[in-house]
Amino acid sequence: MTIQQLEYVLAVDKHRHFGHAAEACFVTQPTLSAQIHKLESELDVVIFDRSKMPVIPTEIGSQLIEQAKKVVSESKGIYELIAQLKGNISGVIKLGIIPTLAPYLLHLFIRNFLEKYPNVQLQVEELITEEIVKRLRNDELDLGIVVTPLEEQGIIEKPMFYEKFYAYLSKGHQLLANKEVKVEDLMGDDFWMLQQGHCFRDQVLNICEQSKFQRMNFHYESGSLEGLKNMVNRYKGVTLLPELATYELSEEEKTRLRPFAGEDPIREVSIILNRSFLKKRLVELLYNEITASIPANMTSKAHGRIVKFKY
């Protein structure tokens, strides 16, 4: 049994097609098929049901695949371990980040991080939380930057900072007369929100009264916070913005922000990783760089209520 054979098995499981798996592994299909057949002969099992299309694992094959994921992941960590022991800061970090954080967080730390550690390759992709967790489990991502708590088995959460929620109002909105906004003041008929799939949407609905949003005459959902902000600027209405997003507003736009009355609703932002992940030194360095780039008042959750959500 070899690591290479296990990688071929994982590729077939991912693509559910021997030809596509071979292309992804940069080998010919006969080479990949022969190596998997050799492994099956050695173990005296059938890993894939080749009579089905797409190809699917057998019952015993599914269990073998789960173990193979752990073995391949651990084997890749050997290179990182040796680099750490030699004092070398190098390697690849495949990072997933949710869309409501990416435009406001990445530019705060990426340049400094890459200048300090030029031998580190940072690959970043915007994804919703569900997809980030899925790819972490499949070893397609190393880390995620998401809103927590997720309480997912096998996933480690390292909280970094806490963002307040603010109401963002249109020009001339009646709530501008108030220094603070009450939850009961937010009405569904002029509220703009993100589309389904975003954890920020679920948090907004938990802050507000969900029943209000069933009485809207015009229903619009955006895929980005910038889209919501633009709708508020162009038309009458209100939306909610997380704290980092408010730093990008113009001075005039900032005059239309209002905090919530009472205990501040906040969201917890964390780095998440699989428990088997071995690039601990790189995680530590990235964590330190991000937290150093965030205003000090945001690194403490002493004041505020973390808003729960389901992703």
Short mmCIF file of C-alpha atoms in Angstrom, two decimals:
data_model
loop_
_atom_site.label_atom_id
_atom_site.label_comp_id
_atom_site.label_asym_id
_atom_site.label_seq_id
_atom_site.Cartn_x
_atom_site.Cartn_y
_atom_site.Cartn_z
CA MET A 1 0.00 0.00 0.00
CA THR A 2 1.32 3.46 -0.92
CA ILE A 3 0.29 7.06 -0.30
CA GLN A 4 0.04 7.48 -4.06
CA GLN A 5 -2.55 4.69 -4.29
CA LEU A 6 -4.61 6.29 -1.54
CA GLU A 7 -4.47 9.64 -3.35
CA TYR A 8 -5.79 7.96 -6.50
CA VAL A 9 -8.64 6.45 -4.47
CA LEU A 10 -9.53 9.86 -3.05
CA ALA A 11 -9.44 11.39 -6.54
CA VAL A 12 -11.91 8.81 -7.86
CA ASP A 13 -14.14 9.38 -4.85
CA LYS A 14 -14.10 13.12 -5.50
CA HIS A 15 -14.73 13.01 -9.25
CA ARG A 16 -16.73 9.73 -9.33
CA HIS A 17 -15.10 9.04 -12.69
CA PHE A 18 -11.82 7.23 -13.39
CA GLY A 19 -10.95 9.35 -16.42
CA HIS A 20 -11.56 12.68 -14.67
CA ALA A 21 -9.68 11.47 -11.58
CA ALA A 22 -6.70 10.50 -13.76
CA GLU A 23 -6.67 13.96 -15.36
CA ALA A 24 -6.72 15.60 -11.93
CA CYS A 25 -3.77 13.43 -10.84
CA PHE A 26 -1.85 14.08 -14.12
CA VAL A 27 -1.60 10.38 -14.97
CA THR A 28 -3.20 8.17 -17.60
CA GLN A 29 -6.41 6.38 -16.78
CA PRO A 30 -4.81 2.92 -17.19
CA THR A 31 -2.10 3.90 -14.68
CA LEU A 32 -4.62 5.09 -12.11
CA SER A 33 -6.93 2.11 -12.63
CA ALA A 34 -4.04 -0.34 -12.35
CA GLN A 35 -2.84 1.15 -9.06
CA ILE A 36 -6.31 1.08 -7.52
CA HIS A 37 -6.81 -2.51 -8.73
CA LYS A 38 -3.45 -3.43 -7.19
CA LEU A 39 -4.56 -1.94 -3.85
CA GLU A 40 -7.88 -3.80 -4.02
CA SER A 41 -6.04 -7.06 -4.68
CA GLU A 42 -3.68 -6.46 -1.76
CA LEU A 43 -6.54 -5.74 0.63
CA ASP A 44 -8.85 -8.33 -0.96
CA VAL A 45 -11.72 -5.83 -1.21
CA VAL A 46 -13.62 -3.96 -3.91
CA ILE A 47 -13.37 -0.21 -3.25
CA PHE A 48 -15.55 1.08 -6.12
CA ASP A 49 -18.64 -0.25 -7.83
CA ARG A 50 -17.60 0.20 -11.45
CA SER A 51 -20.99 -0.95 -12.78
CA LYS A 52 -22.58 2.34 -11.68
CA MET A 53 -22.23 5.68 -13.44
CA PRO A 54 -21.10 7.83 -11.81
CA VAL A 55 -18.78 5.42 -10.00
CA ILE A 56 -19.66 5.00 -6.32
CA PRO A 57 -17.73 3.46 -3.40
CA THR A 58 -18.83 0.14 -2.00
CA GLU A 59 -19.81 0.00 1.66
CA ILE A 60 -16.34 -1.13 2.71
CA GLY A 61 -14.84 1.28 0.21
CA SER A 62 -16.54 4.22 1.92
CA GLN A 63 -14.95 3.27 5.23
CA LEU A 64 -11.55 2.85 3.59
CA ILE A 65 -11.88 6.28 1.97
CA GLU A 66 -12.49 7.96 5.33
CA GLN A 67 -9.33 6.37 6.70
CA ALA A 68 -7.40 7.26 3.54
CA LYS A 69 -8.28 10.93 4.00
CA LYS A 70 -6.66 10.88 7.44
CA VAL A 71 -3.54 9.03 6.22
CA VAL A 72 -2.98 11.33 3.23
CA SER A 73 -3.55 14.43 5.34
CA GLU A 74 -1.11 13.25 8.00
CA SER A 75 1.50 12.37 5.37
CA LYS A 76 1.38 15.87 3.91
CA GLY A 77 1.99 17.24 7.37
CA ILE A 78 5.42 15.59 7.51
CA TYR A 79 6.83 18.20 5.12
CA GLU A 80 5.43 20.99 7.26
CA LEU A 81 6.83 19.39 10.41
CA ILE A 82 10.33 19.13 8.93
CA ALA A 83 10.16 22.74 7.75
CA GLN A 84 9.18 23.86 11.25
CA LEU A 85 12.01 21.88 12.85
CA LYS A 86 14.46 23.51 10.43
CA GLY A 87 13.06 26.93 11.25
CA ASN A 88 11.75 27.48 7.71
CA ILE A 89 8.52 29.43 7.30
CA SER A 90 7.22 28.11 3.99
CA GLY A 91 4.37 26.16 2.47
CA VAL A 92 0.95 26.58 0.93
CA ILE A 93 -2.13 27.78 2.81
CA LYS A 94 -5.45 27.14 1.08
CA LEU A 95 -7.86 29.54 2.77
CA GLY A 96 -11.62 29.87 2.45
CA ILE A 97 -13.34 33.05 3.63
CA ILE A 98 -17.00 34.03 3.68
CA PRO A 99 -18.16 36.88 1.35
CA THR A 100 -19.30 39.16 4.18
CA LEU A 101 -15.72 39.24 5.50
CA ALA A 102 -13.46 39.00 2.45
CA PRO A 103 -13.78 42.58 1.06
CA TYR A 104 -13.26 44.17 4.48
CA LEU A 105 -10.67 41.91 6.13
CA LEU A 106 -8.24 40.54 3.53
CA HIS A 107 -6.62 43.85 2.61
CA LEU A 108 -5.88 44.55 6.29
CA PHE A 109 -3.37 41.73 6.68
CA ILE A 110 -2.39 40.04 3.40
CA ARG A 111 0.35 42.44 2.28
CA ASN A 112 2.10 42.47 5.66
CA PHE A 113 1.82 38.71 6.00
CA LEU A 114 3.32 37.96 2.58
CA GLU A 115 6.09 40.53 3.04
CA LYS A 116 7.08 38.93 6.35
CA TYR A 117 6.85 35.38 5.00
CA PRO A 118 7.70 35.48 1.27
CA ASN A 119 8.07 31.69 1.06
CA VAL A 120 4.45 31.14 2.05
CA GLN A 121 1.92 30.81 -0.76
CA LEU A 122 -1.55 31.98 0.24
CA GLN A 123 -4.44 30.76 -1.92
CA VAL A 124 -7.75 32.44 -1.01
CA GLU A 125 -11.27 31.63 -2.18
CA GLU A 126 -14.60 33.23 -1.24
CA LEU A 127 -17.10 30.58 -0.16
CA ILE A 128 -20.15 30.30 2.07
CA THR A 129 -19.66 28.62 5.46
CA GLU A 130 -21.24 25.30 4.46
CA GLU A 131 -18.83 24.92 1.54
CA ILE A 132 -15.81 25.88 3.66
CA VAL A 133 -16.62 23.21 6.26
CA LYS A 134 -17.18 20.63 3.52
CA ARG A 135 -13.84 21.39 1.86
CA LEU A 136 -12.00 21.34 5.17
CA ARG A 137 -13.30 17.84 5.80
CA ASN A 138 -12.26 16.76 2.29
CA ASP A 139 -8.78 18.28 2.73
CA GLU A 140 -9.44 20.71 -0.15
CA LEU A 141 -8.88 23.67 2.18
CA ASP A 142 -6.42 24.15 5.02
CA LEU A 143 -8.21 26.92 6.90
CA GLY A 144 -11.41 28.89 6.93
CA ILE A 145 -12.28 32.37 8.19
CA VAL A 146 -15.94 32.28 9.17
CA VAL A 147 -18.45 33.41 11.75
CA THR A 148 -18.73 31.10 14.75
CA PRO A 149 -19.64 29.21 16.88
CA LEU A 150 -20.31 26.31 14.50
CA GLU A 151 -19.90 23.50 17.04
CA GLU A 152 -18.93 21.06 14.26
CA GLN A 153 -17.38 17.78 15.37
CA GLY A 154 -13.75 17.53 14.30
CA ILE A 155 -13.46 21.27 13.53
CA ILE A 156 -11.30 23.54 15.71
CA GLU A 157 -12.41 27.16 16.18
CA LYS A 158 -9.92 29.89 17.08
CA PRO A 159 -11.87 33.14 17.76
CA MET A 160 -10.05 36.26 16.53
CA PHE A 161 -12.36 39.24 16.92
CA TYR A 162 -15.95 40.40 17.46
CA GLU A 163 -17.94 42.74 15.23
CA LYS A 164 -20.93 44.83 16.26
CA PHE A 165 -23.98 45.06 14.02
CA TYR A 166 -25.08 48.53 12.91
CA ALA A 167 -28.25 49.73 11.21
CA TYR A 168 -27.48 51.59 7.97
CA LEU A 169 -30.24 54.02 6.96
CA SER A 170 -31.19 55.81 3.76
CA LYS A 171 -31.14 59.59 3.47
CA GLY A 172 -34.15 61.15 5.14
CA HIS A 173 -35.10 57.92 6.94
CA GLN A 174 -37.32 58.55 9.96
CA LEU A 175 -34.98 56.54 12.24
CA LEU A 176 -32.17 59.06 11.66
CA ALA A 177 -33.85 61.16 14.35
CA ASN A 178 -32.81 58.52 16.91
CA LYS A 179 -29.30 58.08 18.26
CA GLU A 180 -29.93 54.35 18.67
CA VAL A 181 -32.16 51.85 16.91
CA LYS A 182 -34.50 49.46 18.68
CA VAL A 183 -35.24 46.05 17.18
CA GLU A 184 -38.96 46.81 17.14
CA ASP A 185 -38.25 49.90 14.97
CA LEU A 186 -37.05 47.76 12.05
CA MET A 187 -39.92 47.06 9.69
CA GLY A 188 -39.98 44.44 6.95
CA ASP A 189 -41.38 46.75 4.24
CA ASP A 190 -38.15 48.74 3.85
CA PHE A 191 -35.52 46.24 4.95
CA TRP A 192 -32.83 44.87 2.62
CA MET A 193 -31.09 41.54 3.35
CA LEU A 194 -28.67 38.99 1.95
CA GLN A 195 -29.88 35.96 0.01
CA GLN A 196 -30.20 32.52 1.56
CA GLY A 197 -27.00 30.59 2.26
CA HIS A 198 -25.23 33.44 4.05
CA CYS A 199 -24.80 33.13 7.82
CA PHE A 200 -25.09 36.93 8.05
CA ARG A 201 -28.68 36.67 6.78
CA ASP A 202 -29.58 34.18 9.51
CA GLN A 203 -28.03 36.43 12.15
CA VAL A 204 -30.01 39.41 10.88
CA LEU A 205 -33.23 37.40 11.08
CA ASN A 206 -32.34 36.36 14.63
CA ILE A 207 -31.74 39.97 15.63
CA CYS A 208 -34.99 41.15 14.08
CA GLU A 209 -38.47 39.68 14.21
CA GLN A 210 -38.64 37.20 11.33
CA SER A 211 -42.41 37.53 10.94
CA LYS A 212 -41.98 41.10 9.70
CA PHE A 213 -40.22 39.95 6.55
CA GLN A 214 -43.23 37.94 5.38
CA ARG A 215 -45.22 41.14 4.69
CA MET A 216 -42.90 42.79 2.18
CA ASN A 217 -44.49 44.20 -1.01
CA PHE A 218 -41.14 44.14 -2.83
CA HIS A 219 -38.71 41.31 -2.14
CA TYR A 220 -35.04 41.76 -3.03
CA GLU A 221 -32.08 39.73 -1.76
CA SER A 222 -28.49 40.56 -2.62
CA GLY A 223 -25.42 38.32 -2.68
CA SER A 224 -23.20 41.01 -1.15
CA LEU A 225 -23.23 43.66 1.54
CA GLU A 226 -22.19 46.22 -1.08
CA GLY A 227 -25.37 45.41 -3.01
CA LEU A 228 -27.47 46.03 0.08
CA LYS A 229 -25.67 49.29 0.84
CA ASN A 230 -26.24 50.51 -2.72
CA MET A 231 -29.96 49.76 -2.52
CA VAL A 232 -30.21 51.74 0.73
CA ASN A 233 -28.30 54.64 -0.85
CA ARG A 234 -30.49 54.68 -3.95
CA TYR A 235 -33.87 53.95 -2.42
CA LYS A 236 -35.56 54.33 0.95
CA GLY A 237 -34.75 51.66 3.47
CA VAL A 238 -32.44 50.12 6.03
CA THR A 239 -30.03 47.21 6.22
CA LEU A 240 -27.57 45.87 8.79
CA LEU A 241 -23.79 46.04 8.38
CA PRO A 242 -21.02 44.38 10.41
CA GLU A 243 -18.45 46.68 11.98
CA LEU A 244 -15.58 46.14 9.53
CA ALA A 245 -17.86 47.00 6.61
CA THR A 246 -18.63 50.38 8.18
CA TYR A 247 -14.98 51.43 7.98
CA GLU A 248 -15.31 51.56 4.18
CA LEU A 249 -18.16 54.08 4.27
CA SER A 250 -17.76 57.73 3.32
CA GLU A 251 -18.05 60.38 6.03
CA GLU A 252 -21.58 61.20 4.88
CA GLU A 253 -22.58 57.53 4.91
CA LYS A 254 -21.22 57.10 8.43
CA THR A 255 -23.65 59.76 9.65
CA ARG A 256 -26.44 57.33 8.68
CA LEU A 257 -25.17 54.51 10.90
CA ARG A 258 -26.98 53.76 14.13
CA PRO A 259 -26.00 51.33 16.93
CA PHE A 260 -28.60 49.16 18.63
CA ALA A 261 -30.13 50.18 21.92
CA GLY A 262 -29.24 47.98 24.87
CA GLU A 263 -26.73 45.14 24.62
CA ASP A 264 -24.86 45.22 21.32
CA PRO A 265 -25.53 42.28 18.98
CA ILE A 266 -22.14 41.01 17.77
CA ARG A 267 -20.70 38.28 15.58
CA GLU A 268 -17.66 36.19 16.45
CA VAL A 269 -15.09 35.76 13.66
CA SER A 270 -12.74 32.78 13.86
CA ILE A 271 -10.15 30.76 12.01
CA ILE A 272 -11.39 27.19 11.68
CA LEU A 273 -9.39 24.09 10.77
CA ASN A 274 -9.60 20.33 10.78
CA ARG A 275 -8.29 18.66 13.95
CA SER A 276 -5.82 16.65 11.88
CA PHE A 277 -4.28 19.79 10.34
CA LEU A 278 -0.54 19.93 11.04
CA LYS A 279 0.54 23.35 9.77
CA LYS A 280 0.23 24.74 13.27
CA ARG A 281 3.06 27.25 12.94
CA LEU A 282 1.52 28.82 9.84
CA VAL A 283 -1.86 28.99 11.58
CA GLU A 284 -0.28 30.77 14.54
CA LEU A 285 1.50 33.29 12.31
CA LEU A 286 -1.63 34.02 10.27
CA TYR A 287 -3.75 34.30 13.41
CA ASN A 288 -1.28 36.81 14.92
CA GLU A 289 -1.16 38.88 11.73
CA ILE A 290 -4.93 39.12 11.46
CA THR A 291 -5.53 40.01 15.11
CA ALA A 292 -2.76 42.63 14.96
CA SER A 293 -4.51 44.28 11.99
CA ILE A 294 -7.86 44.58 13.81
CA PRO A 295 -8.75 47.53 16.07
CA ALA A 296 -8.02 46.58 19.68
CA ASN A 297 -11.62 47.18 20.78
CA MET A 298 -12.80 44.38 18.48
CA THR A 299 -10.61 41.65 19.97
CA SER A 300 -12.68 41.45 23.16
CA LYS A 301 -16.26 40.19 23.50
CA ALA A 302 -16.70 41.75 26.94
CA HIS A 303 -19.48 43.99 25.68
CA GLY A 304 -22.09 42.37 23.48
CA ARG A 305 -24.30 39.38 22.74
CA ILE A 306 -23.11 36.85 20.17
CA VAL A 307 -25.92 36.27 17.68
CA LYS A 308 -26.54 32.60 16.93
CA PHE A 309 -27.23 31.24 13.45
CA LYS A 310 -27.63 28.03 11.48
CA TYR A 311 -25.63 27.56 8.30
#
